[in-house]
Coordinates of C-alpha atoms in Angstrom, one line a residue:
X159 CA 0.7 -42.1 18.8
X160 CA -2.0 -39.4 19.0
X161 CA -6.0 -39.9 19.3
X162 CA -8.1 -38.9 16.5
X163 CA -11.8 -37.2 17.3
X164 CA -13.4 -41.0 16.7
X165 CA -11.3 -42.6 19.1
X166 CA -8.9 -44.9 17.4
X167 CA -5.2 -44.3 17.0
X168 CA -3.3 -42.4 14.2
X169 CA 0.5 -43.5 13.2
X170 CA 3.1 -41.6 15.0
X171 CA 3.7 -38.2 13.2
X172 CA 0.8 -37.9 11.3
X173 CA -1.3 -35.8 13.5
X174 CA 0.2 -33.0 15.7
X175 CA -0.8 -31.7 18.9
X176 CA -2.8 -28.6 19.5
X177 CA -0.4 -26.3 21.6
X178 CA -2.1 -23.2 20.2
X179 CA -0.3 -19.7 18.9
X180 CA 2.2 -18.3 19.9
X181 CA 2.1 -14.9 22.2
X182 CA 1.8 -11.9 19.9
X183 CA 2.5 -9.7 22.8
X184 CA 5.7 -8.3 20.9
X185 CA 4.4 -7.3 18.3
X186 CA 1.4 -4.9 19.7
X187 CA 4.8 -3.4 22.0
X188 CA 5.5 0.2 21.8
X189 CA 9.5 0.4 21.6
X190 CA 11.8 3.5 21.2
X191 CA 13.5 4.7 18.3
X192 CA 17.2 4.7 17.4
X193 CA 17.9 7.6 15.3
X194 CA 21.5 7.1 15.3
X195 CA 23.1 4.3 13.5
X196 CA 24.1 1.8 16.2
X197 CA 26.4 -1.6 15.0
X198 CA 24.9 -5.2 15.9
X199 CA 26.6 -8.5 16.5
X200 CA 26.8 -10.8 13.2
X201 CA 26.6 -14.2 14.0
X202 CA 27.6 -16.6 11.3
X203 CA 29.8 -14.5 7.9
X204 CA 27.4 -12.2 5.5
X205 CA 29.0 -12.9 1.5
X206 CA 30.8 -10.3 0.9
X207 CA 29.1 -10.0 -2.5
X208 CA 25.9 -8.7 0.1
X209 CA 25.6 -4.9 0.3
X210 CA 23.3 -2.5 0.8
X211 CA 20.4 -1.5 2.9
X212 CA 17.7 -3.6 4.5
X213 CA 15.0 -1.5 5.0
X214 CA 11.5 -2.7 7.0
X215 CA 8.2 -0.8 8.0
X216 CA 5.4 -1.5 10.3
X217 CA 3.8 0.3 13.8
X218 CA 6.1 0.8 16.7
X219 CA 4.1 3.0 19.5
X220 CA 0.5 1.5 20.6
X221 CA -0.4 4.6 22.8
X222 CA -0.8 8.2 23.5
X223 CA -0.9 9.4 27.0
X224 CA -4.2 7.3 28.6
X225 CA -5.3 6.1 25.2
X226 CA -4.3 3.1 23.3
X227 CA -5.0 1.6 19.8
X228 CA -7.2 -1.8 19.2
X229 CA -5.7 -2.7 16.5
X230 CA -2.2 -4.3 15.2
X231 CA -2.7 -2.2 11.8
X232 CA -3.3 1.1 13.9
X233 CA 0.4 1.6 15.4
X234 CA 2.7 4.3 14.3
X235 CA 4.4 3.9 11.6
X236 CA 8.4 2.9 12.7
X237 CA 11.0 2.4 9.7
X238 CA 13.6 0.6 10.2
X239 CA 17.1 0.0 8.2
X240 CA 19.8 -2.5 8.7
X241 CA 22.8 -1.3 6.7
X242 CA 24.9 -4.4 5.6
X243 CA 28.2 -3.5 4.3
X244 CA 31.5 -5.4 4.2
X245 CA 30.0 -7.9 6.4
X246 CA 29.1 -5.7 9.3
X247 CA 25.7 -4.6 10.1
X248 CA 24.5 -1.1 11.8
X249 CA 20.7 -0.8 12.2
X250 CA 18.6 2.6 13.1
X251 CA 15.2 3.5 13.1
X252 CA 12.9 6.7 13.3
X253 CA 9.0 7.0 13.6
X254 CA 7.7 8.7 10.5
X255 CA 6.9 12.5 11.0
X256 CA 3.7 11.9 9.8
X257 CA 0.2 14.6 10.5
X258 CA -0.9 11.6 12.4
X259 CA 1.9 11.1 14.6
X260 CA 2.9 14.7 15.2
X261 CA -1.1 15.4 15.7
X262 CA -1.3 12.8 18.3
X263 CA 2.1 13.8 20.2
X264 CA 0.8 17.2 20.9
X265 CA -2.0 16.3 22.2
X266 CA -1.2 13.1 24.1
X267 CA -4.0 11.4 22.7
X268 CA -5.2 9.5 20.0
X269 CA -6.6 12.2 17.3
X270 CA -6.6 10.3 14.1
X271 CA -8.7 7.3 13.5
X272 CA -7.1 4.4 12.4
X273 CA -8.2 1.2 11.2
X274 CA -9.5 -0.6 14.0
X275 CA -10.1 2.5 16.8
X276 CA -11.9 5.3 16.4
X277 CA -10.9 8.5 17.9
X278 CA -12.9 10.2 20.7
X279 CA -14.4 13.7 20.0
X280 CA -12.3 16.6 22.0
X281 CA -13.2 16.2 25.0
X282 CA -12.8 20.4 24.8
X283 CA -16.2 20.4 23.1
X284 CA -19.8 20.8 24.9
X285 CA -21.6 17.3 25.0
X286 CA -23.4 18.8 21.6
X287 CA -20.3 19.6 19.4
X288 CA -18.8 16.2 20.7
X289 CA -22.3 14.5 19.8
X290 CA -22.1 16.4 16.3
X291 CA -18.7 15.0 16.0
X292 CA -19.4 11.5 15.9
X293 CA -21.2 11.9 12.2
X294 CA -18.4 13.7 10.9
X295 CA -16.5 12.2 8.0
X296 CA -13.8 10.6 9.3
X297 CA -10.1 11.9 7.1
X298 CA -8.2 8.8 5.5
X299 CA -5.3 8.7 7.6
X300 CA -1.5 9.4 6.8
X301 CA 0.1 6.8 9.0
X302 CA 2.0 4.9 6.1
X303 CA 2.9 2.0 8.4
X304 CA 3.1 -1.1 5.9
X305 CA 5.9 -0.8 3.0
X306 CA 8.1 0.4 1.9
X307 CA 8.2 0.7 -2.4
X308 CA 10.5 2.5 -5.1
X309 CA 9.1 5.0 -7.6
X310 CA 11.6 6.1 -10.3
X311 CA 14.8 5.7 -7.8
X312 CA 13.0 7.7 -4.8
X313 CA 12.0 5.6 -1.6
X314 CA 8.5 5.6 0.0
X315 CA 6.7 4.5 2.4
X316 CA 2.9 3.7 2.3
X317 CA -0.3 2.7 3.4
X318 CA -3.1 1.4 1.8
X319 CA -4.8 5.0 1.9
X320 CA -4.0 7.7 -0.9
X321 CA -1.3 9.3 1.3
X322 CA 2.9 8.2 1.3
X323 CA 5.9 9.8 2.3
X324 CA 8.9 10.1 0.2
X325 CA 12.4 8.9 2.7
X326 CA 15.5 10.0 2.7
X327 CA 17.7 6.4 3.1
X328 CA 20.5 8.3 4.6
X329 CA 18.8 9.4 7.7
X330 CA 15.2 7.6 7.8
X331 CA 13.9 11.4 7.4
X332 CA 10.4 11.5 5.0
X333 CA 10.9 14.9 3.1
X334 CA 7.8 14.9 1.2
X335 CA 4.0 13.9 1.8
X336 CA 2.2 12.7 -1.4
X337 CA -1.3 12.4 -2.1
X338 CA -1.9 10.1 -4.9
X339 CA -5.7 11.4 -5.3
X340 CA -4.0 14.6 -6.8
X341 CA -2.2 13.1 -9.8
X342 CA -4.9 9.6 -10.0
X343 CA -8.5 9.6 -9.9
X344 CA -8.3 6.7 -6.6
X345 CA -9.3 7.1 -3.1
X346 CA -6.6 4.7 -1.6
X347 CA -4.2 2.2 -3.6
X348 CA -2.9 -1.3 -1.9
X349 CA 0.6 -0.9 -0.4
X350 CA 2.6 -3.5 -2.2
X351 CA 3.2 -2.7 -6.1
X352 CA 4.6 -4.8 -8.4
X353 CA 7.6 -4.2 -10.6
X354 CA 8.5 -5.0 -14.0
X355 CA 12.4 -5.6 -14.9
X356 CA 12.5 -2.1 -17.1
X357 CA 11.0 -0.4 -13.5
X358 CA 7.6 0.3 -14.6
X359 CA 5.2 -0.2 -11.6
X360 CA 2.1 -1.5 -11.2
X361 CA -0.7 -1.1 -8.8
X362 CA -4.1 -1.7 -8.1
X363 CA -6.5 1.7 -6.6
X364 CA -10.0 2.0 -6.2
X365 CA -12.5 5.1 -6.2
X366 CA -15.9 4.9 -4.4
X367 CA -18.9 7.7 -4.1
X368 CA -22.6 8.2 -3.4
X369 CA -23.1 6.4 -7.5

């Protein structure tokens, strides 16, 4: 039996206790890549009839030398791909190459704005440059960090900015940055299309200005 907010008693199982949610500790956890395919333990028998690559994206490294993002969404971007073939599993993983992430690495700092933290003016600059700096346009960033989706048979990863990076499957490599504002007249599209059975893709943008 559990008490209910007027007092009386409620029948076992129908209300729950409060324990409150889980840790999310993991998941705002800077971890290392593994560039080279390593194999995993299978618990349990994968149907043979299962083959092919299992391929996730989200942010793997949460800080840059003293500075540190705010946000879940603001990590850098980590793909990840579990290949499953005749019931074995090897796994590997590599941070995407992206301006962001190579921009921030040289540094040691945070450089790029991202969605929840805002990146402090070079501290290289005289108190007016750095005051100037804050009314800057701040660039959309590159960091695809949120999916992965399939454009004509190519592999991509994306974000929900107008920038994606085309990946090579065989070595988690991205060979190619696209900007989608060069070929459609958007400022950012969402990061999960839709498909259609003959492969036609949909997806929704959006384009914003001064009117």
């Amino acid at each position: 039996m559990f008490p209910t907010t007027d007092g009386s008693k409620a029948k076992k199982g129908l209300i729950k206790p409060q324990t409150g949610l889980e840790s999310i500790a993991p998941l705002v956890r800077t971890v290392e890549e593994t560039p080279e395919p390593m194999v995993t333990t299978v618990h349990g028998t994968i149907p043979s009839w299962i083959n092919g690559n299992f391929l996730r994206n989200g942010p793997g490294r949460f800080e840059f030398g003293n500075t540190h993002y705010n946000h879940w969404f603001d990590g850098m971007a980590m793909l990840h791909r579990f290949k499953i073939q005749k019931g074995q599993v090897t796994y590997m993983s590599r941070f995407l190459q992206s301006d962001a992430y190579r921009r921030n690495s040289e540094r040691d700092r945070i450089m790029v704005s991202e969605f929840g933290t805002l990146a402090m003016p070079d501290p290289c600059k005289n108190f007016f440059q750095r005051f100037l700096s804050r009314f800057e346009r701040m660039e959309p960033t590159d960091n695809a960090s949120v999916n992965f989706v399939k454009y004509e048979g190519d592999y991509y990863v994306s974000t929900e900015t107008n920038f994606m990076y085309k990946v090579n499957l065989d070595n988690m490599e991205s060979s190619e940055k696209v900007d989608w504002s060069k070929f459609i007249a958007v400022n950012g599209a969402t990061a999960h299309p839709h498909y259609d059975p003959d492969g036609t893709s949909y997806n929704m943008g959006n384009s914003y200005g001064s009117k």
